[in-house]
PDB file of C-alpha atoms in Angstrom:
ATOM      1  CA  MET A   2     -25.959 -15.460   2.027  1.00 51.00           C
ATOM      2  CA  SER A   3     -26.654 -11.625   0.988  1.00 68.00           C
ATOM      3  CA  THR A   4     -26.614 -10.098  -2.383  1.00 73.00           C
ATOM      4  CA  LEU A   5     -23.479  -8.085  -1.258  1.00 77.00           C
ATOM      5  CA  THR A   6     -21.492 -11.104  -0.230  1.00 80.00           C
ATOM      6  CA  TYR A   7     -22.353 -13.179  -3.197  1.00 80.00           C
ATOM      7  CA  ASP A   8     -21.657 -10.598  -5.591  1.00 81.00           C
ATOM      8  CA  GLY A   9     -18.336  -9.760  -3.894  1.00 81.00           C
ATOM      9  CA  THR A  10     -17.491 -13.096  -3.601  1.00 88.00           C
ATOM     10  CA  ALA A  11     -17.434 -13.665  -7.461  1.00 85.00           C
ATOM     11  CA  MET A  12     -15.804 -10.178  -8.097  1.00 86.00           C
ATOM     12  CA  VAL A  13     -13.134 -11.186  -5.987  1.00 88.00           C
ATOM     13  CA  GLY A  14     -12.648 -14.519  -8.239  1.00 88.00           C
ATOM     14  CA  ARG A  15     -12.717 -12.378 -11.035  1.00 86.00           C
ATOM     15  CA  GLN A  16     -10.071  -9.972 -10.387  1.00 83.00           C
ATOM     16  CA  LEU A  17      -7.887 -12.742  -9.205  1.00 86.00           C
ATOM     17  CA  ARG A  18      -7.982 -14.840 -12.798  1.00 85.00           C
ATOM     18  CA  ARG A  19      -7.372 -11.157 -13.854  1.00 80.00           C
ATOM     19  CA  VAL A  20      -4.049 -11.678 -12.326  1.00 77.00           C
ATOM     20  CA  ARG A  21      -3.704 -15.012 -12.873  1.00 78.00           C
ATOM     21  CA  ASN A  22      -4.019 -13.906 -16.972  1.00 76.00           C
ATOM     22  CA  ASN A  23      -1.606 -10.829 -16.268  1.00 72.00           C
ATOM     23  CA  PRO A  24       1.651 -12.558 -14.730  1.00 69.00           C
ATOM     24  CA  GLY A  25       4.017  -9.483 -16.037  1.00 66.00           C
ATOM     25  CA  LEU A  26       2.307  -6.977 -13.968  1.00 66.00           C
ATOM     26  CA  ALA A  27       2.060  -9.233 -10.225  1.00 66.00           C
ATOM     27  CA  VAL A  28       5.810 -10.541 -10.949  1.00 70.00           C
ATOM     28  CA  LEU A  29       6.685  -6.939 -11.330  1.00 68.00           C
ATOM     29  CA  THR A  30       5.022  -5.701  -8.374  1.00 70.00           C
ATOM     30  CA  GLN A  31       6.534  -8.396  -6.192  1.00 72.00           C
ATOM     31  CA  VAL A  32      10.094  -8.280  -7.571  1.00 80.00           C
ATOM     32  CA  MET A  33      10.340  -4.286  -7.678  1.00 83.00           C
ATOM     33  CA  PRO A  34      10.470  -4.090  -3.674  1.00 85.00           C
ATOM     34  CA  ILE A  35      13.304  -7.276  -3.480  1.00 86.00           C
ATOM     35  CA  ASN A  36      15.514  -5.291  -6.430  1.00 85.00           C
ATOM     36  CA  MET A  37      15.188  -1.819  -3.864  1.00 84.00           C
ATOM     37  CA  LEU A  38      15.789  -4.029  -0.790  1.00 86.00           C
ATOM     38  CA  LEU A  39      19.121  -5.383  -2.370  1.00 84.00           C
ATOM     39  CA  PHE A  40      19.852  -1.925  -3.889  1.00 83.00           C
ATOM     40  CA  PHE A  41      19.094   0.219  -1.358  1.00 80.00           C
ATOM     41  CA  GLY A  42      20.560  -2.168   1.137  1.00 77.00           C
ATOM     42  CA  TYR A  43      23.992  -2.370  -0.268  1.00 77.00           C
ATOM     43  CA  VAL A  44      24.301   0.861  -1.826  1.00 74.00           C
ATOM     44  CA  PHE A  45      22.370   3.270   0.491  1.00 69.00           C
ATOM     45  CA  GLY A  46      23.654   1.194   3.559  1.00 62.00           C
ATOM     46  CA  SER A  47      27.211   2.118   2.932  1.00 60.00           C
ATOM     47  CA  ALA A  48      26.357   5.992   2.611  1.00 60.00           C
ATOM     48  CA  LEU A  49      24.627   6.219   5.572  1.00 64.00           C
ATOM     49  CA  ALA A  50      25.808   6.219   9.453  1.00 58.00           C
ATOM     50  CA  MET A  51      24.278   2.744  10.043  1.00 67.00           C
ATOM     51  CA  PRO A  52      26.308  -0.486   9.244  1.00 59.00           C
ATOM     52  CA  GLY A  53      25.310  -2.398   6.121  1.00 58.00           C
ATOM     53  CA  ARG A  54      23.207  -5.076   8.188  1.00 68.00           C
ATOM     54  CA  GLU A  55      21.806  -2.458  10.753  1.00 81.00           C
ATOM     55  CA  TYR A  56      20.144  -0.068   7.840  1.00 83.00           C
ATOM     56  CA  ARG A  57      18.946  -3.276   5.999  1.00 83.00           C
ATOM     57  CA  ALA A  58      17.163  -4.430   9.280  1.00 85.00           C
ATOM     58  CA  PHE A  59      15.835  -0.652   9.031  1.00 89.00           C
ATOM     59  CA  LEU A  60      14.667  -0.997   5.260  1.00 90.00           C
ATOM     60  CA  VAL A  61      12.920  -3.893   5.388  1.00 93.00           C
ATOM     61  CA  PRO A  62       9.911  -2.583   7.779  1.00 95.00           C
ATOM     62  CA  GLY A  63       9.917   0.811   5.136  1.00 94.00           C
ATOM     63  CA  LEU A  64       9.531  -1.319   2.088  1.00 93.00           C
ATOM     64  CA  LEU A  65       6.849  -3.251   3.476  1.00 95.00           C
ATOM     65  CA  ALA A  66       4.999   0.310   4.369  1.00 96.00           C
ATOM     66  CA  ALA A  67       5.881   1.316   0.820  1.00 93.00           C
ATOM     67  CA  THR A  68       4.597  -1.604  -0.814  1.00 92.00           C
ATOM     68  CA  ALA A  69       1.735  -1.298   1.217  1.00 94.00           C
ATOM     69  CA  ALA A  70       1.056   2.253   0.146  1.00 94.00           C
ATOM     70  CA  GLY A  71       1.301   0.888  -3.597  1.00 91.00           C
ATOM     71  CA  GLY A  72      -2.152  -0.223  -3.887  1.00 91.00           C
ATOM     72  CA  ILE A  73      -3.087   3.657  -4.368  1.00 93.00           C
ATOM     73  CA  MET A  74      -1.205   2.911  -7.889  1.00 90.00           C
ATOM     74  CA  THR A  75      -2.313  -0.625  -8.737  1.00 88.00           C
ATOM     75  CA  GLY A  76      -5.696   0.083  -7.334  1.00 90.00           C
ATOM     76  CA  MET A  77      -6.032   3.353  -9.752  1.00 92.00           C
ATOM     77  CA  PHE A  78      -4.861   1.708 -12.577  1.00 88.00           C
ATOM     78  CA  GLN A  79      -7.149  -1.471 -12.917  1.00 87.00           C
ATOM     79  CA  ALA A  80     -10.509   0.806 -11.543  1.00 90.00           C
ATOM     80  CA  ALA A  81      -9.326   3.069 -14.507  1.00 89.00           C
ATOM     81  CA  GLN A  82      -8.892   0.368 -16.975  1.00 87.00           C
ATOM     82  CA  ASP A  83     -12.361  -0.918 -15.868  1.00 87.00           C
ATOM     83  CA  THR A  84     -13.807   2.136 -16.639  1.00 86.00           C
ATOM     84  CA  HIS A  85     -12.633   3.304 -20.225  1.00 84.00           C
ATOM     85  CA  ARG A  86     -12.863   0.069 -21.842  1.00 84.00           C
ATOM     86  CA  GLY A  87     -16.357   0.287 -20.505  1.00 82.00           C
ATOM     87  CA  VAL A  88     -16.339  -2.837 -18.126  1.00 82.00           C
ATOM     88  CA  THR A  89     -17.943  -0.860 -15.716  1.00 81.00           C
ATOM     89  CA  ASP A  90     -20.750   0.119 -17.506  1.00 80.00           C
ATOM     90  CA  ARG A  91     -21.629  -3.569 -18.247  1.00 83.00           C
ATOM     91  CA  PHE A  92     -21.315  -4.738 -14.762  1.00 83.00           C
ATOM     92  CA  ARG A  93     -23.549  -1.510 -13.709  1.00 79.00           C
ATOM     93  CA  ALA A  94     -26.186  -2.790 -16.702  1.00 78.00           C
ATOM     94  CA  MET A  95     -25.937  -6.209 -14.419  1.00 81.00           C
ATOM     95  CA  PRO A  96     -28.174  -6.844 -11.166  1.00 80.00           C
ATOM     96  CA  VAL A  97     -25.020  -6.674  -9.250  1.00 81.00           C
ATOM     97  CA  SER A  98     -24.363  -4.926  -5.752  1.00 84.00           C
ATOM     98  CA  ARG A  99     -22.949  -1.682  -6.501  1.00 82.00           C
ATOM     99  CA  ALA A 100     -20.553  -2.033  -3.508  1.00 87.00           C
ATOM    100  CA  ALA A 101     -19.211  -5.471  -4.978  1.00 89.00           C
ATOM    101  CA  VAL A 102     -17.666  -4.730  -7.810  1.00 89.00           C
ATOM    102  CA  PRO A 103     -14.820  -2.085  -6.051  1.00 92.00           C
ATOM    103  CA  LEU A 104     -14.902  -4.362  -2.906  1.00 92.00           C
ATOM    104  CA  GLY A 105     -14.230  -7.221  -4.966  1.00 92.00           C
ATOM    105  CA  GLN A 106     -11.032  -5.746  -6.220  1.00 92.00           C
ATOM    106  CA  ALA A 107     -10.117  -4.565  -2.690  1.00 94.00           C
ATOM    107  CA  VAL A 108     -10.194  -7.926  -1.516  1.00 94.00           C
ATOM    108  CA  ALA A 109      -8.386  -9.820  -4.216  1.00 92.00           C
ATOM    109  CA  ASP A 110      -5.509  -7.095  -4.025  1.00 92.00           C
ATOM    110  CA  LEU A 111      -5.343  -7.724  -0.211  1.00 93.00           C
ATOM    111  CA  VAL A 112      -4.910 -11.405  -1.340  1.00 92.00           C
ATOM    112  CA  VAL A 113      -2.269 -11.015  -3.656  1.00 90.00           C
ATOM    113  CA  THR A 114      -0.573  -8.623  -1.591  1.00 91.00           C
ATOM    114  CA  ALA A 115      -0.782 -11.108   1.357  1.00 92.00           C
ATOM    115  CA  ALA A 116       0.794 -13.844  -1.147  1.00 88.00           C
ATOM    116  CA  GLY A 117       3.265 -11.503  -2.218  1.00 87.00           C
ATOM    117  CA  THR A 118       4.718 -10.289   1.477  1.00 91.00           C
ATOM    118  CA  VAL A 119       6.113 -13.691   1.752  1.00 91.00           C
ATOM    119  CA  PRO A 120       8.933 -13.490  -0.619  1.00 90.00           C
ATOM    120  CA  LEU A 121       9.778  -9.825   0.440  1.00 91.00           C
ATOM    121  CA  LEU A 122      10.474 -11.392   4.116  1.00 93.00           C
ATOM    122  CA  LEU A 123      12.458 -13.875   3.362  1.00 92.00           C
ATOM    123  CA  VAL A 124      15.047 -12.175   1.397  1.00 91.00           C
ATOM    124  CA  GLY A 125      14.783  -9.811   4.061  1.00 91.00           C
ATOM    125  CA  LEU A 126      15.705 -12.575   6.704  1.00 91.00           C
ATOM    126  CA  ALA A 127      18.454 -13.457   3.957  1.00 90.00           C
ATOM    127  CA  VAL A 128      19.891 -10.285   4.649  1.00 87.00           C
ATOM    128  CA  GLY A 129      20.203 -10.158   7.700  1.00 86.00           C
ATOM    129  CA  TRP A 130      16.815  -8.377   9.117  1.00 90.00           C
ATOM    130  CA  ARG A 131      15.175 -10.412  11.806  1.00 91.00           C
ATOM    131  CA  ILE A 132      11.722 -10.462  13.944  1.00 92.00           C
ATOM    132  CA  GLU A 133      12.553  -9.611  17.369  1.00 90.00           C
ATOM    133  CA  GLY A 134       9.098  -8.641  18.743  1.00 83.00           C
ATOM    134  CA  GLY A 135       7.527 -12.230  18.986  1.00 87.00           C
ATOM    135  CA  ALA A 136       5.414 -13.978  17.275  1.00 92.00           C
ATOM    136  CA  ALA A 137       2.169 -12.240  18.188  1.00 95.00           C
ATOM    137  CA  ARG A 138       3.529  -8.295  18.207  1.00 95.00           C
ATOM    138  CA  ALA A 139       4.748  -9.878  14.494  1.00 95.00           C
ATOM    139  CA  ALA A 140       1.256 -11.429  13.549  1.00 95.00           C
ATOM    140  CA  GLY A 141      -0.075  -7.681  14.637  1.00 96.00           C
ATOM    141  CA  ALA A 142       2.508  -5.992  12.354  1.00 96.00           C
ATOM    142  CA  VAL A 143       1.302  -8.284   9.489  1.00 96.00           C
ATOM    143  CA  GLY A 144      -2.284  -7.181   9.954  1.00 96.00           C
ATOM    144  CA  LEU A 145      -1.466  -3.569  10.039  1.00 97.00           C
ATOM    145  CA  LEU A 146       0.311  -3.759   6.756  1.00 97.00           C
ATOM    146  CA  LEU A 147      -2.604  -5.698   5.317  1.00 97.00           C
ATOM    147  CA  LEU A 148      -5.424  -2.824   6.948  1.00 97.00           C
ATOM    148  CA  PHE A 149      -3.027  -0.002   5.408  1.00 98.00           C
ATOM    149  CA  ARG A 150      -2.821  -1.670   2.137  1.00 97.00           C
ATOM    150  CA  PHE A 151      -6.760  -2.141   1.972  1.00 97.00           C
ATOM    151  CA  ALA A 152      -7.043   1.309   2.663  1.00 97.00           C
ATOM    152  CA  CYS A 153      -4.931   2.521   0.215  1.00 96.00           C
ATOM    153  CA  THR A 154      -6.614  -0.017  -2.300  1.00 96.00           C
ATOM    154  CA  TRP A 155      -9.897   2.343  -1.623  1.00 97.00           C
ATOM    155  CA  VAL A 156      -7.703   5.575  -2.162  1.00 97.00           C
ATOM    156  CA  GLY A 157      -6.487   4.207  -5.629  1.00 95.00           C
ATOM    157  CA  ILE A 158      -9.985   3.159  -6.880  1.00 95.00           C
ATOM    158  CA  LEU A 159     -11.464   6.333  -6.307  1.00 95.00           C
ATOM    159  CA  LEU A 160      -8.688   7.911  -7.991  1.00 94.00           C
ATOM    160  CA  GLY A 161      -9.198   5.685 -10.733  1.00 92.00           C
ATOM    161  CA  LEU A 162     -12.872   6.016 -11.463  1.00 91.00           C
ATOM    162  CA  LEU A 163     -12.215   9.702 -11.410  1.00 91.00           C
ATOM    163  CA  THR A 164      -9.298   9.737 -13.851  1.00 88.00           C
ATOM    164  CA  ARG A 165     -10.300  10.896 -17.552  1.00 82.00           C
ATOM    165  CA  SER A 166      -7.989   8.044 -19.079  1.00 83.00           C
ATOM    166  CA  GLU A 167      -6.049   4.998 -18.615  1.00 82.00           C
ATOM    167  CA  GLU A 168      -3.335   7.191 -19.718  1.00 81.00           C
ATOM    168  CA  ALA A 169      -3.779   9.701 -17.038  1.00 82.00           C
ATOM    169  CA  ALA A 170      -3.993   7.213 -14.338  1.00 82.00           C
ATOM    170  CA  GLY A 171      -0.904   5.382 -15.682  1.00 78.00           C
ATOM    171  CA  GLN A 172       0.608   8.977 -14.703  1.00 80.00           C
ATOM    172  CA  LEU A 173      -0.996   9.879 -11.588  1.00 83.00           C
ATOM    173  CA  GLY A 174      -0.137   6.322 -10.209  1.00 77.00           C
ATOM    174  CA  ALA A 175       3.371   6.457 -11.144  1.00 78.00           C
ATOM    175  CA  SER A 176       3.585   9.708  -9.306  1.00 83.00           C
ATOM    176  CA  THR A 177       3.040   7.946  -6.121  1.00 85.00           C
ATOM    177  CA  PHE A 178       6.245   6.303  -5.826  1.00 85.00           C
ATOM    178  CA  VAL A 179       7.491   9.912  -4.265  1.00 90.00           C
ATOM    179  CA  LEU A 180       5.164   8.924  -1.329  1.00 93.00           C
ATOM    180  CA  PRO A 181       7.614   6.985   0.697  1.00 93.00           C
ATOM    181  CA  LEU A 182      10.547   9.067  -0.300  1.00 91.00           C
ATOM    182  CA  LEU A 183       8.987  11.656   2.028  1.00 93.00           C
ATOM    183  CA  SER A 184       8.602   9.460   4.911  1.00 94.00           C
ATOM    184  CA  ASN A 185      10.965   7.618   7.272  1.00 93.00           C
ATOM    185  CA  ALA A 186      10.774   4.251   4.853  1.00 93.00           C
ATOM    186  CA  TYR A 187      13.949   4.573   3.605  1.00 90.00           C
ATOM    187  CA  ILE A 188      16.098   7.282   5.664  1.00 86.00           C
ATOM    188  CA  PRO A 189      15.506   8.381   9.511  1.00 86.00           C
ATOM    189  CA  THR A 190      14.100  11.595   9.595  1.00 87.00           C
ATOM    190  CA  GLY A 191      15.754  13.430  12.856  1.00 82.00           C
ATOM    191  CA  ASN A 192      18.211  15.200  10.255  1.00 81.00           C
ATOM    192  CA  LEU A 193      16.058  16.754   8.377  1.00 88.00           C
ATOM    193  CA  THR A 194      14.831  20.565   8.212  1.00 92.00           C
ATOM    194  CA  PRO A 195      11.826  20.877  10.536  1.00 92.00           C
ATOM    195  CA  TRP A 196       9.382  21.623   8.206  1.00 93.00           C
ATOM    196  CA  LEU A 197      10.412  18.542   6.129  1.00 93.00           C
ATOM    197  CA  ARG A 198      10.565  16.578   9.341  1.00 94.00           C
ATOM    198  CA  THR A 199       7.261  17.850   9.825  1.00 94.00           C
ATOM    199  CA  LEU A 200       5.712  16.606   6.916  1.00 94.00           C
ATOM    200  CA  ALA A 201       7.505  13.392   6.803  1.00 95.00           C
ATOM    201  CA  GLU A 202       6.012  12.506  10.174  1.00 94.00           C
ATOM    202  CA  TRP A 203       2.508  13.440   9.136  1.00 96.00           C
ATOM    203  CA  ASN A 204       2.884  11.083   6.280  1.00 96.00           C
ATOM    204  CA  PRO A 205       0.649   7.739   6.764  1.00 97.00           C
ATOM    205  CA  ILE A 206       3.515   5.665   5.587  1.00 97.00           C
ATOM    206  CA  SER A 207       5.940   6.971   8.205  1.00 96.00           C
ATOM    207  CA  ALA A 208       3.563   5.560  10.990  1.00 97.00           C
ATOM    208  CA  VAL A 209       3.412   2.436   9.270  1.00 97.00           C
ATOM    209  CA  THR A 210       6.846   2.154   9.133  1.00 97.00           C
ATOM    210  CA  THR A 211       7.181   2.569  12.508  1.00 96.00           C
ATOM    211  CA  ALA A 212       4.749   0.873  13.925  1.00 96.00           C
ATOM    212  CA  LEU A 213       6.281  -2.345  11.888  1.00 96.00           C
ATOM    213  CA  ARG A 214       9.421  -0.966  13.121  1.00 95.00           C
ATOM    214  CA  ASP A 215       8.056  -1.704  16.632  1.00 95.00           C
ATOM    215  CA  LEU A 216       6.122  -4.561  16.399  1.00 95.00           C
ATOM    216  CA  PHE A 217       8.799  -6.416  14.867  1.00 95.00           C
ATOM    217  CA  GLY A 218      11.180  -5.373  17.578  1.00 90.00           C
ATOM    218  CA  ASN A 219      13.986  -3.730  15.229  1.00 87.00           C
ATOM    219  CA  ALA A 220      13.912  -0.080  16.566  1.00 83.00           C
ATOM    220  CA  ALA A 221      12.537   2.277  19.682  1.00 81.00           C
ATOM    221  CA  VAL A 222       9.793   4.405  18.781  1.00 86.00           C
ATOM    222  CA  PRO A 223      10.952   8.422  18.526  1.00 87.00           C
ATOM    223  CA  ARG A 224       8.715   9.998  21.331  1.00 83.00           C
ATOM    224  CA  HIS A 225       9.269  13.546  20.164  1.00 85.00           C
ATOM    225  CA  ALA A 226       7.617  13.087  16.498  1.00 88.00           C
ATOM    226  CA  ALA A 227       4.226  14.302  15.680  1.00 92.00           C
ATOM    227  CA  TRP A 228       1.461  12.650  17.193  1.00 94.00           C
ATOM    228  CA  PRO A 229       0.906   9.430  14.492  1.00 95.00           C
ATOM    229  CA  THR A 230       4.703   8.591  14.393  1.00 95.00           C
ATOM    230  CA  ALA A 231       5.096   8.897  18.111  1.00 94.00           C
ATOM    231  CA  HIS A 232       2.011   6.454  18.732  1.00 95.00           C
ATOM    232  CA  PRO A 233       2.684   4.387  15.568  1.00 96.00           C
ATOM    233  CA  VAL A 234      -0.121   1.757  16.098  1.00 96.00           C
ATOM    234  CA  ALA A 235      -2.687   4.259  16.856  1.00 97.00           C
ATOM    235  CA  GLY A 236      -1.589   6.449  14.174  1.00 97.00           C
ATOM    236  CA  THR A 237      -1.915   3.749  11.524  1.00 98.00           C
ATOM    237  CA  LEU A 238      -5.342   2.663  12.993  1.00 98.00           C
ATOM    238  CA  ALA A 239      -6.558   6.172  12.791  1.00 98.00           C
ATOM    239  CA  TRP A 240      -5.213   6.918   9.148  1.00 98.00           C
ATOM    240  CA  CYS A 241      -6.366   3.649   7.752  1.00 98.00           C
ATOM    241  CA  ALA A 242      -9.937   4.466   9.367  1.00 98.00           C
ATOM    242  CA  VAL A 243      -9.578   8.129   7.989  1.00 98.00           C
ATOM    243  CA  LEU A 244      -8.798   6.903   4.472  1.00 97.00           C
ATOM    244  CA  LEU A 245     -11.834   4.015   4.164  1.00 97.00           C
ATOM    245  CA  ALA A 246     -14.184   6.538   5.880  1.00 97.00           C
ATOM    246  CA  VAL A 247     -13.720   8.973   3.253  1.00 97.00           C
ATOM    247  CA  CYS A 248     -12.832   6.999   0.123  1.00 97.00           C
ATOM    248  CA  ALA A 249     -14.717   3.616   0.267  1.00 96.00           C
ATOM    249  CA  PRO A 250     -18.281   5.267   0.243  1.00 95.00           C
ATOM    250  CA  LEU A 251     -17.048   7.858  -2.322  1.00 96.00           C
ATOM    251  CA  ALA A 252     -15.781   5.113  -4.394  1.00 94.00           C
ATOM    252  CA  VAL A 253     -19.041   3.334  -4.172  1.00 93.00           C
ATOM    253  CA  ARG A 254     -21.400   6.302  -5.266  1.00 92.00           C
ATOM    254  CA  ARG A 255     -18.553   7.312  -8.042  1.00 91.00           C
ATOM    255  CA  TYR A 256     -19.001   3.795  -9.525  1.00 89.00           C
ATOM    256  CA  ALA A 257     -22.948   3.789  -9.065  1.00 84.00           C
ATOM    257  CA  ARG A 258     -22.995   6.529 -11.530  1.00 79.00           C
ATOM    258  CA  ALA A 259     -19.795   6.227 -13.293  1.00 62.00           C
ATOM    259  CA  GLY A 260     -20.666   6.894 -17.291  1.00 50.00           C
ATOM    260  CA  GLY A 261     -16.740   5.638 -18.686  1.00 44.00           C
TER     261      GLY A 261
END
């Protein structure tokens, strides 16, 4: 077993114990999307042109994508917490692979997210959402969702390592809440002004949301949208590849020389 694999496995275990010892944060991150599904689905659904059940079927993939994008906030907060409480310095003083600590955080977050997605899917089924694209396509949708969460977590880890304090990380992380609002996660973008529609269609969350709707069989792909949204599976893979290629090496490099 390589050093990275051994150390990374140990760091995954450490992060999972961290989640177990702080259940409040885990519960909050799992309950919030369900609350949003119930609130948006029954309040916004009555205000849009879509009937309530149709809107809830439209909304579930968007909430899944928004939850995956939440990896930016959780990754940022955990990395900043370790950095500014001296944990990072202690790990750097040990014979531990420099990539193992951030990698362990990202993989542990992926495990927690995979488990936490199940309740949201079950509530979605209860309020009228259905998987209509077949089992293989649904499995592909879940795979894309987790890949996007993994990429977003690396973005958050990098930003967390760059922040000057835990408070700054918390404030910056909270601001990421607006990202899904500037996408097609909650509303159709067809009636937006041209510049705002373009911004929304180039938002990575829009590509992920559209890919999920397509693979779950909930909605057709808009063919006259920006390239990532008109080709959502390829667009999602491209966005994930870019985010991982840029943020993962930079996060490992920053971790290796972080000094609190």
